[in-house]
Short mmCIF file of C-alpha atoms in Angstrom, two decimals:
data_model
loop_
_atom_site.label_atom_id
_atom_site.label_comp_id
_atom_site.label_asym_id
_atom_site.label_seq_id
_atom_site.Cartn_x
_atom_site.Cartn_y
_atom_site.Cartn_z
CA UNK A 110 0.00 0.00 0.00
CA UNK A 111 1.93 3.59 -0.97
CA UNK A 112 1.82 5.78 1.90
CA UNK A 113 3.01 9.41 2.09
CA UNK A 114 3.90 10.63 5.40
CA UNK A 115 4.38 14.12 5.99
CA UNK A 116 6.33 15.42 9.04
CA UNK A 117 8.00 19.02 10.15
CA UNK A 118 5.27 21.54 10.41
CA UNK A 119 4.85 24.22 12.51
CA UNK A 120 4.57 27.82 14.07
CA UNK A 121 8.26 29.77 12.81
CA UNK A 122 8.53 33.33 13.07
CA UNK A 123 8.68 35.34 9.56
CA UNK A 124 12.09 34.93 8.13
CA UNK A 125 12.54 31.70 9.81
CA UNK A 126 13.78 28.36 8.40
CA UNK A 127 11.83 25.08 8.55
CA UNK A 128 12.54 21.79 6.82
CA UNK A 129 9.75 19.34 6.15
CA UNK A 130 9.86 15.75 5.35
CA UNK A 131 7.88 13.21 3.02
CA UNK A 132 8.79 9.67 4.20
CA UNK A 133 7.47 6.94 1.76
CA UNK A 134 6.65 3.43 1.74
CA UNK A 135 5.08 0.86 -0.48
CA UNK A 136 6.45 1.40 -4.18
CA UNK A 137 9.40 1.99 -5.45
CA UNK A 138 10.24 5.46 -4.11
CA UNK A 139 13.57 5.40 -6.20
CA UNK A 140 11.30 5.38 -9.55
CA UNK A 141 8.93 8.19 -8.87
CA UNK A 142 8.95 12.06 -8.85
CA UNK A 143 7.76 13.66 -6.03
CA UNK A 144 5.78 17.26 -5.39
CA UNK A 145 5.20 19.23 -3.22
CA UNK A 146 1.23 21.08 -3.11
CA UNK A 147 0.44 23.53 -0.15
CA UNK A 148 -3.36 24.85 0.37
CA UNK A 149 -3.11 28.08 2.54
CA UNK A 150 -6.02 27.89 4.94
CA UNK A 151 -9.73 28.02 2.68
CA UNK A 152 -7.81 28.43 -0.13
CA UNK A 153 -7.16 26.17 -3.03
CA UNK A 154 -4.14 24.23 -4.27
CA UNK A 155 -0.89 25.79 -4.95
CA UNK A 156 2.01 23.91 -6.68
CA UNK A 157 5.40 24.42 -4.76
CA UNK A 158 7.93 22.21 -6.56
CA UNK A 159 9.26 18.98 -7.90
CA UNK A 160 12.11 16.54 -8.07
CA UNK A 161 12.78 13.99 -10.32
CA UNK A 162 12.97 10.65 -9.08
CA UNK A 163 16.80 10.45 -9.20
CA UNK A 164 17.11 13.45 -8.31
CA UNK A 165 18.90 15.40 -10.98
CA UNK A 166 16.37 18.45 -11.94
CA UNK A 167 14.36 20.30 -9.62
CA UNK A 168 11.57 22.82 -10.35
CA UNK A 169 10.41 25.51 -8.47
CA UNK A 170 7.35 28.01 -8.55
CA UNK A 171 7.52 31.46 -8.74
CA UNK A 172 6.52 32.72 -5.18
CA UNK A 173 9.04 30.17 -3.71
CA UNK A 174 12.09 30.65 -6.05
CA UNK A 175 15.25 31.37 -4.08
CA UNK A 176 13.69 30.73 -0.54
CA UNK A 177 12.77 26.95 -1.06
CA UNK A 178 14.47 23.97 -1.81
CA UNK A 179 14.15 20.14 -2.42
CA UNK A 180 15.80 17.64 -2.22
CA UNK A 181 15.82 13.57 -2.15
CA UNK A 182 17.53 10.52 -0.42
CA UNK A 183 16.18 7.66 -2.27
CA UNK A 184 18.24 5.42 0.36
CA UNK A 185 15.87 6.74 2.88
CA UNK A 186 12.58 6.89 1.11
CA UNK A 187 12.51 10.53 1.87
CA UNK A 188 11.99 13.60 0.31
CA UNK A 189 12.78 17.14 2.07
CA UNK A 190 11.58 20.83 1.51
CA UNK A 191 14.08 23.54 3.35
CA UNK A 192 11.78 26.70 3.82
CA UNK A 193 13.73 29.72 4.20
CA UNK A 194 13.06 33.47 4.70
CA UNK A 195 9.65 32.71 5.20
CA UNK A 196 6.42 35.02 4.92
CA UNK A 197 3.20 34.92 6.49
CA UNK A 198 1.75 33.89 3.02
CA UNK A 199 3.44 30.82 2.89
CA UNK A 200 1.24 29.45 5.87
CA UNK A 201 -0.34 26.46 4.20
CA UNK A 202 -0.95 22.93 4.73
CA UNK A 203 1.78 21.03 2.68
CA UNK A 204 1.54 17.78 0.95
CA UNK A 205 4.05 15.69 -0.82
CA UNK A 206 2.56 13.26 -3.68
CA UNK A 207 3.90 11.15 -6.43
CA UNK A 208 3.63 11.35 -9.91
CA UNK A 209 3.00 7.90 -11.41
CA UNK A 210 3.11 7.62 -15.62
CA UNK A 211 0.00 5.59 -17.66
CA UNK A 212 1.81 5.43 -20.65
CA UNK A 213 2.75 9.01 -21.75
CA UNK A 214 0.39 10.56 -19.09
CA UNK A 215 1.17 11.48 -15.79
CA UNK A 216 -0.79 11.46 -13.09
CA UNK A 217 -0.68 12.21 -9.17
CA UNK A 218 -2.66 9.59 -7.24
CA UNK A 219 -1.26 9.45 -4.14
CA UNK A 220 -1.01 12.25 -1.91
CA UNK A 221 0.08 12.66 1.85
CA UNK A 222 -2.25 14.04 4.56
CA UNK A 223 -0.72 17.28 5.05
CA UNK A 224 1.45 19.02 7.57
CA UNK A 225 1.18 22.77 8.54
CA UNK A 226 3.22 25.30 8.58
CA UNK A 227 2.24 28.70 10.34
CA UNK A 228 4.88 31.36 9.79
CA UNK A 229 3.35 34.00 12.23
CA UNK A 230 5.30 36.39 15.15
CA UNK B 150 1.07 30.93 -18.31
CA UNK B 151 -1.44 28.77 -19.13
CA UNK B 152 -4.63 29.04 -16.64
CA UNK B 153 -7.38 27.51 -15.37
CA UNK B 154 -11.13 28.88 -14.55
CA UNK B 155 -14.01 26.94 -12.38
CA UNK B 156 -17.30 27.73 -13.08
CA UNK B 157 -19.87 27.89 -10.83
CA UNK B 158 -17.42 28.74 -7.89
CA UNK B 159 -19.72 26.98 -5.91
CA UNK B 160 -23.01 25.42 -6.02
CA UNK B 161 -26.14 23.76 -4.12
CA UNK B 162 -28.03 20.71 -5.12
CA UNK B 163 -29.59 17.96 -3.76
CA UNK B 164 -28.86 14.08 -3.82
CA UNK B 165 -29.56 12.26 -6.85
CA UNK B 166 -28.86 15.26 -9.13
CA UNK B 167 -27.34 15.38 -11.76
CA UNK B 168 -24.45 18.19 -11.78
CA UNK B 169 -21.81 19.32 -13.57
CA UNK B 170 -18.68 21.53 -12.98
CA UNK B 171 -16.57 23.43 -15.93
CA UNK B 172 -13.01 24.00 -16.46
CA UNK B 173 -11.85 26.51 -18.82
CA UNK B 174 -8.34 26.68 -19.82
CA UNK B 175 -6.73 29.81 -21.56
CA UNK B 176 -4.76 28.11 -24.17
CA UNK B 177 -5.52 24.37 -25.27
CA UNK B 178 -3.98 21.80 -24.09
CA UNK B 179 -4.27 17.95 -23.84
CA UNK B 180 -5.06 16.22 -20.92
CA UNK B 181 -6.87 17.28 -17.24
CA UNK B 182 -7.31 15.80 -14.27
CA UNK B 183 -10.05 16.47 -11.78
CA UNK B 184 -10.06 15.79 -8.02
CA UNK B 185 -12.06 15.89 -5.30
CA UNK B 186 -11.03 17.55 -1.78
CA UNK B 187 -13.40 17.43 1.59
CA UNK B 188 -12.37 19.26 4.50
CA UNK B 189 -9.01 19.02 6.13
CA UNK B 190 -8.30 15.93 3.91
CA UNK B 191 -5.50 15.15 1.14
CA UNK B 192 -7.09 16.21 -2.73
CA UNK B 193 -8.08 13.00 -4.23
CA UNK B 194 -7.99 12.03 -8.13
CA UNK B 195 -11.20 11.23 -9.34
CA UNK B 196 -10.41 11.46 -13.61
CA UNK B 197 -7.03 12.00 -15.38
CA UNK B 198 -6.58 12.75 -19.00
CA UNK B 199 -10.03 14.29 -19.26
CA UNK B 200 -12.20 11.44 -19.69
CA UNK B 201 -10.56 8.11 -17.49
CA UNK B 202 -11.70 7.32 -13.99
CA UNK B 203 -9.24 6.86 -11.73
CA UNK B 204 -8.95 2.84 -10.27
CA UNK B 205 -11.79 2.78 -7.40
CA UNK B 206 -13.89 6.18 -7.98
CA UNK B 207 -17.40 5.11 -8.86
CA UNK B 208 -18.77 4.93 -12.43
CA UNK B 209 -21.38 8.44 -11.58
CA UNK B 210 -18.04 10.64 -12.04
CA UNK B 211 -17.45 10.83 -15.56
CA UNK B 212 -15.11 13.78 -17.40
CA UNK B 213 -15.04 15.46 -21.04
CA UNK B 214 -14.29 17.98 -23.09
CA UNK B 215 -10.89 19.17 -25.17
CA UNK B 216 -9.03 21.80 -25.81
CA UNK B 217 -9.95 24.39 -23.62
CA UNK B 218 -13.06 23.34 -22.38
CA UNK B 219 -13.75 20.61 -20.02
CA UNK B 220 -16.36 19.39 -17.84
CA UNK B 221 -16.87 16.86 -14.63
CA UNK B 222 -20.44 15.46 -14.31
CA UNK B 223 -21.67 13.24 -11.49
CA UNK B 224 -24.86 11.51 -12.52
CA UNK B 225 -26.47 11.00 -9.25
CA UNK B 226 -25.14 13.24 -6.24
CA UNK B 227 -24.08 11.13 -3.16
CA UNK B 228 -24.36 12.47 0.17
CA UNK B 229 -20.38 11.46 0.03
CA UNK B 230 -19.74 13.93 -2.65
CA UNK B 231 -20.38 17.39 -1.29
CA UNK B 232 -16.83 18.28 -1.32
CA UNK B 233 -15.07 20.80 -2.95
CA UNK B 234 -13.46 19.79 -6.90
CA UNK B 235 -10.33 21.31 -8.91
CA UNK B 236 -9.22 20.39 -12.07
CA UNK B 237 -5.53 20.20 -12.56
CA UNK B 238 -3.33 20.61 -15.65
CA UNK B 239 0.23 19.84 -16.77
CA UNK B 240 1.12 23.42 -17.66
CA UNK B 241 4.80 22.79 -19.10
CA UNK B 242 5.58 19.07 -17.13
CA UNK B 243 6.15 18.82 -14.15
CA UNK B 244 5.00 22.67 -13.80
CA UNK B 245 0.98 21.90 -12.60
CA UNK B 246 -1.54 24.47 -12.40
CA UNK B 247 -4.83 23.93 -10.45
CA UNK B 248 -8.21 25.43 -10.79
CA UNK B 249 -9.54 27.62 -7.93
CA UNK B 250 -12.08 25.11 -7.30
CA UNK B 251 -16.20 24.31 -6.94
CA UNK B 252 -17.44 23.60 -3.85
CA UNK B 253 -20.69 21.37 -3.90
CA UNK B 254 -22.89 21.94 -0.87
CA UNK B 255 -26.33 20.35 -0.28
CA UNK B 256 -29.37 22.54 -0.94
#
């Protein structure tokens, strides 16, 4: 059964560092690209980034360029996302979820519950 | 940038309706997926590549359209499916863009 586990949320004062983690189980983590979606509180769903599954390219959105970055350890089943300098508008539940190819089509099926992160003083 | 607009925003019916939710895109594309989201739970994939149901999501959710204009349709509202739905799109892979989503409420 795949399972996404979030872990690392919580309150950080703006401009603060905080470093979440997506542990995996059940497939073949090594094989799969990963994201990462955050949903700031009654709002919708915001892509944050992606890493390929060996590792090798990263992408980023716009409003976390420069402050945000991801990373892998495929010996570990883990995936990381290093926050820094952050804002009060990156308060958002985040979630970490695969990417999984039918064919020539991707598609992200399996998603984590969530962790939060509250960047308030 | 390519992106993506809801219609209704939200919307009330009752169970056993028949409803359906639109996504416009601003520049054609191929492929959408649509998922469904309830309340302080992980978005769920309910149809990928416009029109094929995702393993396990019951044959009532059905998706169409091409282009730039697609649709979701539930044939017979569930009590289970008052939830909120976005559509999602492969802007430039693996760059995603989501719609700002529909939220279903009972009447």
């Amino acid at each position: 059964q795949v399972r996404l586990v979030e872990s690392g949320g919580g309150v950080v004062q703006p401009g603060g560092s905080l470093r979440l983690s997506c542990a995996a189980s059940g497939f073949t983590f090594s094989s799969h690209g990963i994201y990462w979606v955050r949903q700031a509180p009654g709002k919708g769903l915001e892509w944050v980034t992606f890493i390929w599954s060996d590792g090798s390219n990263k992408y980023y959105g716009d409003s976390v360029k420069g402050r945000f970055t991801i990373s892998r350890d495929n010996s570990k089943n883990t995936v990381y996302l290093q926050m820094n300098s952050l804002r009060a508008e990156d308060t958002a539940v985040y979630y970490c979820a695969r990417v999984v190819w039918i064919g020539a089509v991707p598609i992200v099926p399996d998603w984590g519950q969530g962790t939060l992160v509250t960047v308030s003083s | 940038a390519i992106q993506l607009t809801q219609s209704p925003s939200s919307l009330s019916a009752s169970v056993r309706d028949r409803v359906t939710i639109t996504c416009r895109a601003s520049q054609g594309f191929s492929g959408l997926a649509w998922y469904q989201q309830k309340p302080g739970k992980a978005p769920k994939l309910l149809i990928y590549d416009a029109s094929t149901l995702q393993s396990g999501v019951p044959s009532r959710f059905s998706g169409s359209g091409s282009g730039t204009d697609f649709t979701l349709t539930i044939s017979s509202l569930q009590p289970e499916d008052f939830a909120t739905y976005y559509c999602q799109q492969f802007t430039s892979y693996p760059q995603i863009t989501f719609g700002q989503g529909t939220r279903l409420e009972i009447k």
